Amino acid sequence: MAGAMDRRLPELIAEYEVPGSALAYLHRGELHEFAAGTLNAATGVEATADALYQIGSITKVWTATLLMQQIEKGRLTLDTPVAEVLPEFRVADPEVTKTVTIRHLLSHTSGIDGDLFLETGRGDDCVEKYVAACADLAQNHPLGVTQSYCNSGFIIAGRVLERLAGKRWDDVLREGIVEPLGLTHTWTLPEDVLRFRAAMGHIEGAPAPQWGLMRSAGPAGLICARPADVVAFARAHLEGGLLDDPRAMWEPQIDIPNPYTLGRQWGIGWILDEWDGHRVISHGGNTIGQHAMLWAVPDTGTIACVTANGGHSGAFTRAVATELFAELDAITVPAPLGPPETPVEVDASRYAGVYERAGARLTVSLRDGRAWLRHEATGELAALHEEPVEAALEPVDDVTFIWRPDGEPQGTAVVFYELSDGSPYVHLGARATPKTA
Amino acid sequence: MDLKDRLDEAARRHGVPGAAIAVWTDGELREAATGVVNRATGVETTPDSVFQVGSTTKVWTAALVMQLVEDGLVGLDRPVGDHLPGFAYGEVTVRQLLTHTGGFDGDVFEDTGRGDGCLDRYVEHLRTVARVHEPGALFSYCNAGFCVLGALVARLRGTTWEQAMRDRLLGPLGATQAALFGEEAVLFRASAGHVGPGNDVYRQWQMPRSNAPAGSTMCLAPRELVAFGRALAAGGAAPGGARLLSAESVAAMLTPQVDVPGPPPGERWGLGVTLHDWGAFGHDGGTPGQSTYWHMLPEHDFGIAISANGGAFDGLLADVVRPVIEEATGVAVPPPPVPPGDPRSVDGSPYAGRYEGPQMAYEVTPAGGGLDIALLPGELMAGMGVAPRTARYVPLAGDTFIATESQDGRHETVTFVMRDGRAAYLHNGRAVPRV
């Protein structure tokens, strides 16, 4: 079995133009590790299985686990309002300020604008300063009624941990997970990462302009680890070692309105999906030119983590999963949703209009008998992004479309839906956006 | 012998895990590298690998200060407290800090955090450190003073020390192999320090940012030190043409300001720069497990920088650096002193006693016509692999004594600074007061 990935990983990185990758998987209790390519095209340092990659938002499951540890200790509950722990906490909506709970944050259901990336310095007060800056954050949707991916919620959750422990999030992570599991290759700060081989992200084949994200994003995405350490973390969720009841984190909290992108439901931290009749818990991460995926299949006990430092990394990690789980567990990983072979006729006119949330405006229009979706960044994000992108919406069914801008190897699923009060939304890229005009 | 062969052989002989060297001679740059940047990862050293260059950073900080002088923002003989009101030794002048004559404890490595306020907090912390001597009275190597100078640069430029370094020195110099933060060093093959008999990777990759202007954080490939040295040797213009400093500023930096107590041929100090009577200027640097030697011989249009990450660095100096300098320039670099074959016997009682500094204490006892000196490392030094030990010292010259046994290839010396016939300080670069 090990032989297949020894051979296939180098082939797959070549096929998907990934500079370097590492893979670790646990199968029938045995750990297997692989690496291929280079960590940094500028230095030419070879990738090894013990090199550290930025695992990005997989960090969110670690932060969620740390909160569950506090919950199991009775320090708070999933339904404790954030404001009870952080009396100074504010967002724009005063009712949300008072009532948003830990559960909302950890299941991406708070509705708080999730895409605030704010440089608050290198110091140990970076998370505190970030949370202070959340006072102006608007709602993407009313509290608790749908799911919209929320980075800021996990940074707020990180601040809750800091307050409970009286320590930096980095230290809470070390004491709560890294040390108990004996993880030697899991770090958060670059000066610690530097004792190891470390991957550099690549964009269009060249090293990215900078290595990492701002430190304030820590609890939402700043762990650097080798895949074997990430597998060991997930193993504790299947077999014990961090929580009395890790399964509480797989309890579905909300259906993802668009089930074709990351998974069908969100648990506490974990994304929940089903492959070929098997429950899968997972999370992915993206930083500056780096990408990582973690999947665990509780009923077979198989866990895999794969990293990539550039190239068509999303398609690459999906290809690795598809080959790996077919061989290990005879599980068919569902192919990404594409347009149906026989085109379907859908009246998309009811979806025409403008959808807006903080940082993004989506405009659906009808031209030449087709529906088109135009995506533009707004506000401060507008300066960082390229031109607005527009592409046709290929119908899959009455509410589901595929949107594939020019040059993208894979389309993105787009789902139009209504909240229970009838307000129209569109869901893509894991985010909910209300119709405003 | 080829530079690379010479470096390979010396590194092997002296237990050096990895090293890189750059030599400017005959109008061209020669580079070589050996070994690994980190024994735990096995990543090979290349000439463009970056090493922690330690206190060589002080010359860069001095250059930033001289730019302030050029811009009329500070006067060399003005009290530093005029600009940094929170500085407890505010009467000390800019020149005194640049020449290590400020007179307060210098080995202060307090970690005041990763954030941009770290230097201001460090300056506040200096309220708690001891005065060693009157300002201007004596050379005593002072890391803390350069941190204060870094805070001065940051304050008067309205930015961080790091940003001033980028904007005003590294950028104009065209230094690409340079990192001031971990998040920059991680872009390169970056050396880790190795310590102890096992040459183990030091547990903390980087020292606190509070000491950055004195040398705790900057990482450079040797070629960047050579380029900066060439700029100084050329009167302030970088090899690429950008002017870093005026010729007057460079001349002031390279003019002897103070003698370092010690045996002849003594070292002297300019403004932030070590000056040697054999025609070289430069600076040495060290962080836990990493060492750098950087010297320029401007009369010979020659410069050399070498960094290594463990083992016996003095062995590289003896087997690579001194021969390369002598072959290229004909200048004989004085080797470190060795004990006399037949040492004279002295009355040790004027030197006897206990001397205490912030990181080390010394017990001096007369013994056998010389002295027994017990070295008592504090917590930080112990963590870097410095063990308590007692060594026999014999008279070398004047009030200077030399260890009979060598340590990593070098016989340590100490010089006593006398007041009224009795030692007031044990001096080994630092003035350590008798208590």
Tab-separated table of C-alpha atoms in Angstrom, chain B residues 15-431:
chain	number	residue	atom	x	y	z
B	15	GLY	CA	33.486	20.255	14.780
B	16	VAL	CA	31.691	23.070	12.976
B	17	PRO	CA	28.273	21.894	11.686
B	18	GLY	CA	28.016	24.572	9.007
B	19	ALA	CA	29.731	27.747	7.858
B	20	ALA	CA	29.736	30.239	5.004
B	21	ILE	CA	32.414	32.715	3.995
B	22	ALA	CA	32.668	35.675	1.631
B	23	VAL	CA	35.987	37.294	0.724
B	24	TRP	CA	36.426	40.493	-1.271
B	25	THR	CA	39.863	40.444	-2.820
B	26	ASP	CA	41.439	41.397	-6.154
B	27	GLY	CA	38.279	43.260	-7.037
B	28	GLU	CA	36.001	40.249	-6.837
B	29	LEU	CA	33.856	38.327	-4.404
B	30	ARG	CA	34.770	34.751	-3.551
B	31	GLU	CA	32.331	32.652	-1.575
B	32	ALA	CA	32.190	29.177	-0.092
B	33	ALA	CA	29.988	27.185	2.220
B	34	THR	CA	30.284	23.946	4.118
B	35	GLY	CA	28.137	21.538	6.107
B	36	VAL	CA	24.544	22.076	7.141
B	37	VAL	CA	22.556	25.034	8.433
B	38	ASN	CA	20.857	22.767	10.961
B	39	ARG	CA	21.938	19.318	12.079
B	40	ALA	CA	18.347	18.345	12.860
B	41	THR	CA	17.060	19.078	9.359
B	42	GLY	CA	20.213	18.295	7.394
B	43	VAL	CA	19.640	21.247	5.067
B	44	GLU	CA	22.961	22.013	3.380
B	45	THR	CA	24.670	25.372	3.776
B	46	THR	CA	25.035	27.455	0.626
B	47	PRO	CA	26.902	30.754	0.216
B	48	ASP	CA	23.549	32.551	0.214
B	49	SER	CA	22.366	30.916	3.449
B	50	VAL	CA	21.672	33.390	6.230
B	51	PHE	CA	23.272	33.249	9.672
B	52	GLN	CA	22.547	35.221	12.800
B	53	VAL	CA	25.291	37.815	12.585
B	54	GLY	CA	24.983	38.911	16.209
B	55	SER	CA	26.834	41.997	17.293
B	56	THR	CA	28.084	42.891	13.826
B	57	THR	CA	24.607	44.469	13.822
B	58	LYS	CA	26.017	47.156	16.149
B	59	VAL	CA	27.928	48.705	13.266
B	60	TRP	CA	24.682	48.937	11.281
B	61	THR	CA	22.915	50.533	14.230
B	62	ALA	CA	25.859	52.936	14.562
B	63	ALA	CA	25.425	53.835	10.886
B	64	LEU	CA	21.729	54.568	11.467
B	65	VAL	CA	22.739	56.832	14.349
B	66	MET	CA	25.300	58.625	12.157
B	67	GLN	CA	22.528	59.219	9.618
B	68	LEU	CA	20.578	60.907	12.440
B	69	VAL	CA	23.625	63.077	13.122
B	70	GLU	CA	23.893	63.937	9.413
B	71	ASP	CA	20.250	64.945	9.384
B	72	GLY	CA	20.767	67.178	12.403
B	73	LEU	CA	18.404	65.115	14.542
B	74	VAL	CA	20.948	64.310	17.264
B	75	GLY	CA	24.338	65.560	18.382
B	76	LEU	CA	27.034	63.022	19.191
B	77	ASP	CA	27.818	64.778	22.449
B	78	ARG	CA	24.249	65.433	23.500
B	79	PRO	CA	22.643	63.486	26.341
B	80	VAL	CA	20.497	60.640	25.063
B	81	GLY	CA	17.832	61.587	27.590
B	82	ASP	CA	17.070	64.696	25.525
B	83	HIS	CA	15.349	62.381	23.060
B	84	LEU	CA	14.425	59.404	25.247
B	85	PRO	CA	13.033	60.892	28.456
B	86	GLY	CA	12.279	57.441	29.886
B	87	PHE	CA	15.940	56.380	29.799
B	88	ALA	CA	17.299	56.092	33.340
B	89	TYR	CA	20.893	56.946	32.322
B	90	GLY	CA	19.761	59.903	30.240
B	91	GLU	CA	22.876	61.953	30.959
B	92	VAL	CA	24.947	59.517	28.899
B	93	THR	CA	25.800	60.911	25.468
B	94	VAL	CA	25.237	59.367	22.057
B	95	ARG	CA	29.005	59.086	21.619
B	96	GLN	CA	29.382	57.263	24.937
B	97	LEU	CA	26.812	54.677	23.881
B	98	LEU	CA	28.521	54.240	20.506
B	99	THR	CA	31.866	53.680	22.247
B	100	HIS	CA	30.643	51.367	25.035
B	101	THR	CA	31.539	53.903	27.702
B	102	GLY	CA	28.043	54.603	29.050
B	103	GLY	CA	28.811	52.968	32.376
B	104	PHE	CA	25.714	50.839	33.042
B	105	ASP	CA	25.221	47.066	32.915
B	106	GLY	CA	25.397	45.980	29.308
B	107	ASP	CA	24.409	42.332	29.314
B	108	VAL	CA	20.701	42.893	29.724
B	109	PHE	CA	18.651	40.534	27.574
B	110	GLU	CA	15.200	41.146	29.038
B	111	ASP	CA	12.501	39.882	26.666
B	112	THR	CA	9.989	42.699	26.264
B	113	GLY	CA	7.902	40.916	23.652
B	114	ARG	CA	7.598	40.566	19.899
B	115	GLY	CA	5.615	43.729	19.321
B	116	ASP	CA	6.758	47.114	18.050
B	117	GLY	CA	6.795	48.555	21.569
B	118	CYS	CA	9.569	46.208	22.677
B	119	LEU	CA	12.405	48.769	22.529
B	120	ASP	CA	10.511	51.395	24.494
B	121	ARG	CA	9.703	48.798	27.143
B	122	TYR	CA	13.334	47.702	27.167
B	123	VAL	CA	14.491	51.274	27.761
B	124	GLU	CA	12.019	51.447	30.664
B	125	HIS	CA	13.444	48.196	32.020
B	126	LEU	CA	16.929	49.738	32.188
B	127	ARG	CA	15.737	51.581	35.301
B	128	THR	CA	16.430	48.343	37.115
B	129	VAL	CA	20.048	47.828	35.964
B	130	ALA	CA	23.167	48.840	37.831
B	131	ARG	CA	25.681	51.558	37.143
B	132	VAL	CA	29.151	50.098	36.574
B	133	HIS	CA	31.259	53.244	36.258
B	134	GLU	CA	30.981	56.962	35.555
B	135	PRO	CA	29.952	57.726	31.959
B	136	GLY	CA	33.005	58.039	29.750
B	137	ALA	CA	35.427	56.606	32.312
B	138	LEU	CA	35.986	53.183	30.822
B	139	PHE	CA	35.223	50.911	27.887
B	140	SER	CA	32.816	48.179	28.928
B	141	TYR	CA	31.087	46.290	26.147
B	142	CYS	CA	27.464	47.321	26.354
B	143	ASN	CA	24.690	45.546	24.476
B	144	ALA	CA	22.095	47.559	26.359
B	145	GLY	CA	23.569	50.811	25.048
B	146	PHE	CA	23.016	49.739	21.456
B	147	CYS	CA	19.423	48.799	22.244
B	148	VAL	CA	19.000	52.344	23.536
B	149	LEU	CA	20.531	53.642	20.306
B	150	GLY	CA	18.076	51.490	18.365
B	151	ALA	CA	15.229	52.997	20.366
B	152	LEU	CA	16.654	56.436	19.559
B	153	VAL	CA	16.655	55.644	15.823
B	154	ALA	CA	13.109	54.307	16.010
B	155	ARG	CA	11.872	57.332	17.953
B	156	LEU	CA	13.489	59.955	15.745
B	157	ARG	CA	12.567	58.205	12.493
B	158	GLY	CA	9.021	57.613	13.659
B	159	THR	CA	9.170	53.919	12.835
B	160	THR	CA	10.702	50.680	14.105
B	161	TRP	CA	14.423	49.957	14.186
B	162	GLU	CA	13.774	47.164	11.690
B	163	GLN	CA	11.966	49.438	9.239
B	164	ALA	CA	14.745	52.028	9.509
B	165	MET	CA	17.266	49.259	8.754
B	166	ARG	CA	15.260	48.199	5.691
B	167	ASP	CA	14.662	51.702	4.394
B	168	ARG	CA	18.020	53.282	5.134
B	169	LEU	CA	20.656	50.540	4.968
B	170	LEU	CA	19.575	47.114	3.679
B	171	GLY	CA	17.456	48.538	0.856
B	172	PRO	CA	19.965	51.079	-0.483
B	173	LEU	CA	22.732	48.489	-0.104
B	174	GLY	CA	20.723	46.055	-2.229
B	175	ALA	CA	21.033	43.317	0.389
B	176	THR	CA	18.761	40.455	-0.658
B	177	GLN	CA	20.011	37.777	1.760
B	178	ALA	CA	18.878	39.615	4.850
B	179	ALA	CA	16.222	38.958	7.491
B	180	LEU	CA	15.268	40.937	10.575
B	181	PHE	CA	12.303	38.809	11.674
B	182	GLY	CA	11.673	35.104	11.841
B	183	GLU	CA	8.995	35.487	9.198
B	184	GLU	CA	11.697	36.823	6.892
B	185	ALA	CA	14.438	34.348	7.836
B	186	VAL	CA	12.106	31.456	7.012
B	187	LEU	CA	12.329	32.467	3.351
B	188	PHE	CA	15.985	31.424	3.299
B	189	ARG	CA	18.212	28.548	4.238
B	190	ALA	CA	18.550	29.896	7.758
B	191	SER	CA	21.191	28.689	10.155
B	192	ALA	CA	20.361	27.447	13.623
B	193	GLY	CA	22.844	27.643	16.495
B	194	HIS	CA	24.355	24.441	17.859
B	195	VAL	CA	25.572	24.259	21.449
B	196	GLY	CA	27.228	21.960	23.908
B	197	PRO	CA	29.489	18.975	23.404
B	198	GLY	CA	26.861	17.247	21.264
B	199	ASN	CA	26.420	20.251	18.944
B	200	ASP	CA	22.678	20.141	19.607
B	201	VAL	CA	20.357	22.647	17.941
B	202	TYR	CA	19.804	25.436	20.471
B	203	ARG	CA	16.297	25.270	21.899
B	204	GLN	CA	15.418	28.844	21.047
B	205	TRP	CA	16.063	29.732	17.442
B	206	GLN	CA	16.139	33.463	18.027
B	207	MET	CA	16.896	35.783	20.935
B	208	PRO	CA	14.415	38.465	22.013
B	209	ARG	CA	13.577	41.341	19.686
B	210	SER	CA	14.347	43.788	22.506
B	211	ASN	CA	18.042	43.289	21.719
B	212	ALA	CA	17.695	43.544	17.946
B	213	PRO	CA	19.721	46.786	17.548
B	214	ALA	CA	22.560	45.139	19.504
B	215	GLY	CA	22.427	41.999	17.381
B	216	SER	CA	19.857	39.493	18.625
B	217	THR	CA	17.903	39.042	15.425
B	218	MET	CA	19.556	40.094	12.185
B	219	CYS	CA	20.417	37.303	9.763
B	220	LEU	CA	22.687	37.874	6.789
B	221	ALA	CA	24.627	35.926	4.236
B	222	PRO	CA	28.348	36.790	4.604
B	223	ARG	CA	28.319	38.604	1.247
B	224	GLU	CA	25.992	41.265	2.685
B	225	LEU	CA	28.434	42.047	5.500
B	226	VAL	CA	31.218	42.329	2.946
B	227	ALA	CA	29.080	44.677	0.841
B	228	PHE	CA	28.359	46.874	3.870
B	229	GLY	CA	32.044	46.812	4.797
B	230	ARG	CA	32.978	47.895	1.291
B	231	ALA	CA	30.541	50.781	1.597
B	232	LEU	CA	32.274	51.905	4.804
B	233	ALA	CA	35.720	51.402	3.279
B	234	ALA	CA	34.616	53.517	0.316
B	235	GLY	CA	33.599	56.413	2.559
B	236	GLY	CA	29.885	55.634	2.701
B	237	ALA	CA	28.863	54.761	-0.859
B	238	ALA	CA	27.429	51.284	-1.390
B	239	PRO	CA	29.003	49.103	-4.095
B	240	GLY	CA	25.856	49.705	-6.155
B	241	GLY	CA	26.335	53.470	-5.867
B	242	ALA	CA	23.752	54.461	-3.243
B	243	ARG	CA	25.129	56.692	-0.512
B	244	LEU	CA	24.549	55.238	2.944
B	245	LEU	CA	26.660	57.717	4.918
B	246	SER	CA	28.711	60.829	4.329
B	247	ALA	CA	32.482	60.503	4.158
B	248	GLU	CA	32.663	62.592	7.359
B	249	SER	CA	30.398	60.174	9.208
B	250	VAL	CA	32.437	57.174	8.115
B	251	ALA	CA	35.669	58.937	9.055
B	252	ALA	CA	34.275	59.614	12.521
B	253	MET	CA	33.183	56.001	12.918
B	254	LEU	CA	36.672	54.786	12.013
B	255	THR	CA	38.549	57.255	14.223
B	256	PRO	CA	39.779	55.700	17.480
B	257	GLN	CA	37.717	56.940	20.412
B	258	VAL	CA	38.600	54.631	23.279
B	259	ASP	CA	41.120	51.928	24.201
B	260	VAL	CA	39.918	48.543	25.348
B	261	PRO	CA	41.792	47.532	28.528
B	262	GLY	CA	43.962	44.566	27.678
B	263	PRO	CA	47.389	43.394	26.635
B	264	PRO	CA	49.104	44.945	23.618
B	265	PRO	CA	48.362	45.046	20.751
B	266	GLY	CA	45.150	46.397	22.207
B	267	GLU	CA	41.901	46.863	20.421
B	268	ARG	CA	40.409	50.282	20.119
B	269	TRP	CA	36.883	51.320	19.330
B	270	GLY	CA	35.595	53.928	16.946
B	271	LEU	CA	31.905	54.811	16.839
B	272	GLY	CA	30.421	51.321	17.035
B	273	VAL	CA	33.350	49.794	15.162
B	274	THR	CA	36.294	47.682	16.387
B	275	LEU	CA	39.651	49.042	15.174
B	276	HIS	CA	42.872	47.033	14.995
B	277	ASP	CA	46.369	48.433	14.727
B	278	TRP	CA	47.107	45.949	11.944
B	279	GLY	CA	44.934	48.026	9.643
B	280	ALA	CA	41.520	46.414	9.976
B	281	PHE	CA	38.134	47.510	11.149
B	282	GLY	CA	35.047	45.434	11.655
B	283	HIS	CA	33.164	43.591	14.362
B	284	ASP	CA	32.622	40.127	15.759
B	285	GLY	CA	29.234	38.693	16.497
B	286	GLY	CA	27.710	35.829	18.390
B	287	THR	CA	24.293	34.482	19.296
B	288	PRO	CA	23.702	31.183	21.115
B	289	GLY	CA	25.580	28.700	18.953
B	290	GLN	CA	26.371	31.065	16.078
B	291	SER	CA	29.502	33.149	15.482
B	292	THR	CA	30.507	35.744	12.921
B	293	TYR	CA	33.842	37.426	12.145
B	294	TRP	CA	33.782	40.427	9.821
B	295	HIS	CA	36.815	42.558	9.048
B	296	MET	CA	37.796	44.977	6.329
B	297	LEU	CA	41.347	46.049	5.396
B	298	PRO	CA	40.571	49.189	3.416
B	299	GLU	CA	44.188	49.846	2.403
B	300	HIS	CA	44.188	46.504	0.623
B	301	ASP	CA	40.660	46.738	-0.794
B	302	PHE	CA	40.057	43.545	1.136
B	303	GLY	CA	37.173	42.312	3.230
B	304	ILE	CA	36.141	39.054	4.834
B	305	ALA	CA	33.043	37.778	6.598
B	306	ILE	CA	32.542	34.286	7.921
B	307	SER	CA	29.705	32.814	9.946
B	308	ALA	CA	29.505	29.403	11.589
B	309	ASN	CA	26.865	27.656	13.637
B	310	GLY	CA	28.695	25.719	16.334
B	311	GLY	CA	31.913	23.913	17.161
B	312	ALA	CA	35.202	25.736	17.707
B	313	PHE	CA	34.958	29.013	15.798
B	314	ASP	CA	38.487	29.988	16.803
B	315	GLY	CA	39.673	27.023	14.792
B	316	LEU	CA	38.138	28.514	11.642
B	317	LEU	CA	39.824	31.826	12.418
B	318	ALA	CA	43.204	30.101	12.776
B	319	ASP	CA	42.902	27.736	9.823
B	320	VAL	CA	40.922	29.794	7.331
B	321	VAL	CA	40.574	33.470	8.192
B	322	ARG	CA	44.103	34.460	9.225
B	323	PRO	CA	45.782	32.552	6.378
B	324	VAL	CA	43.358	33.977	3.802
B	325	ILE	CA	43.986	37.534	5.055
B	326	GLU	CA	47.733	37.071	5.098
B	327	GLU	CA	47.889	35.478	1.660
B	328	ALA	CA	45.715	38.162	0.097
B	329	THR	CA	47.160	41.245	1.805
B	330	GLY	CA	50.513	40.269	3.296
B	331	VAL	CA	49.236	41.521	6.626
B	332	ALA	CA	50.104	39.262	9.516
B	333	VAL	CA	47.120	39.099	11.782
B	334	PRO	CA	48.304	38.734	15.355
B	335	PRO	CA	47.130	35.397	16.699
B	336	PRO	CA	45.462	35.324	20.091
B	337	PRO	CA	47.986	35.443	22.945
B	338	VAL	CA	49.359	32.263	24.500
B	339	PRO	CA	50.713	31.823	28.031
B	340	PRO	CA	54.432	32.615	28.495
B	341	GLY	CA	56.671	29.575	28.781
B	342	ASP	CA	58.106	30.765	32.052
B	343	PRO	CA	55.554	33.068	33.631
B	344	ARG	CA	56.620	35.502	36.295
B	345	SER	CA	55.160	35.151	39.748
B	346	VAL	CA	53.089	37.962	41.237
B	347	ASP	CA	51.389	38.798	44.493
B	348	GLY	CA	47.762	38.037	43.685
B	349	SER	CA	46.282	39.763	46.695
B	350	PRO	CA	45.445	43.094	44.923
B	351	TYR	CA	43.261	41.112	42.499
B	352	ALA	CA	41.579	38.732	44.929
B	353	GLY	CA	37.857	38.993	45.489
B	354	ARG	CA	34.466	38.481	43.951
B	355	TYR	CA	33.375	40.321	40.805
B	356	GLU	CA	29.758	40.325	39.667
B	357	GLY	CA	28.120	41.193	36.375
B	358	PRO	CA	24.530	40.650	35.249
B	359	GLN	CA	25.227	37.310	33.521
B	360	MET	CA	28.464	36.076	35.109
B	361	ALA	CA	30.247	36.216	38.439
B	362	TYR	CA	33.951	35.563	39.079
B	363	GLU	CA	35.818	34.494	42.212
B	364	VAL	CA	39.498	35.410	42.045
B	365	THR	CA	41.936	33.679	44.422
B	366	PRO	CA	45.761	34.007	44.437
B	367	ALA	CA	47.340	30.663	43.497
B	368	GLY	CA	50.862	29.566	42.577
B	369	GLY	CA	52.170	33.036	41.717
B	370	GLY	CA	49.114	33.606	39.496
B	371	LEU	CA	45.385	33.441	40.047
B	372	ASP	CA	42.626	30.875	40.182
B	373	ILE	CA	39.504	32.372	38.619
B	374	ALA	CA	36.194	30.615	39.166
B	375	LEU	CA	33.617	31.391	36.499
B	376	LEU	CA	30.062	31.264	37.813
B	377	PRO	CA	27.573	31.484	34.941
B	378	GLY	CA	24.104	32.829	35.535
B	379	GLU	CA	20.990	31.105	34.232
B	380	LEU	CA	21.215	32.365	30.650
B	381	MET	CA	24.858	31.400	30.189
B	382	ALA	CA	24.300	28.014	31.828
B	383	GLY	CA	21.500	27.397	29.336
B	384	MET	CA	23.898	28.158	26.494
B	385	GLY	CA	26.189	25.407	27.701
B	386	VAL	CA	28.586	27.457	29.818
B	387	ALA	CA	29.515	25.290	32.816
B	388	PRO	CA	30.919	26.601	36.086
B	389	ARG	CA	34.670	26.090	36.057
B	390	THR	CA	37.825	27.237	37.751
B	391	ALA	CA	40.888	27.981	35.649
B	392	ARG	CA	44.472	28.853	36.511
B	393	TYR	CA	45.687	32.189	35.143
B	394	VAL	CA	49.310	33.352	34.974
B	395	PRO	CA	50.619	36.907	34.472
B	396	LEU	CA	50.886	37.957	30.811
B	397	ALA	CA	51.651	41.683	30.869
B	398	GLY	CA	50.876	44.481	33.293
B	399	ASP	CA	47.643	43.635	35.060
B	400	THR	CA	46.628	41.122	32.391
B	401	PHE	CA	46.505	37.407	33.137
B	402	ILE	CA	46.084	34.510	30.737
B	403	ALA	CA	44.543	31.083	31.252
B	404	THR	CA	47.063	28.249	31.191
B	405	GLU	CA	44.580	25.907	29.495
B	406	SER	CA	42.871	26.757	26.227
B	407	GLN	CA	39.147	26.746	25.804
B	408	ASP	CA	37.994	25.886	22.254
B	409	GLY	CA	41.486	26.737	21.021
B	410	ARG	CA	41.815	30.100	22.770
B	411	HIS	CA	43.535	31.081	25.999
B	412	GLU	CA	41.242	33.543	27.710
B	413	THR	CA	42.714	36.705	29.196
B	414	VAL	CA	41.486	39.029	31.887
B	415	THR	CA	42.788	42.481	32.677
B	416	PHE	CA	42.308	44.121	36.029
B	417	VAL	CA	41.511	47.821	36.089
B	418	MET	CA	43.376	49.163	39.128
B	419	ARG	CA	42.392	51.961	41.509
B	420	ASP	CA	44.894	52.927	44.219
B	421	GLY	CA	46.861	49.702	43.881
B	422	ARG	CA	43.844	47.439	44.111
B	423	ALA	CA	41.682	45.925	41.371
B	424	ALA	CA	38.383	47.750	40.912
B	425	TYR	CA	37.200	45.778	37.887
B	426	LEU	CA	37.875	42.452	36.261
B	427	HIS	CA	37.870	43.315	32.568
B	428	ASN	CA	37.320	40.802	29.785
B	429	GLY	CA	35.705	43.123	27.316
B	430	ARG	CA	33.139	43.872	30.007
B	431	ALA	CA	34.158	45.734	33.143
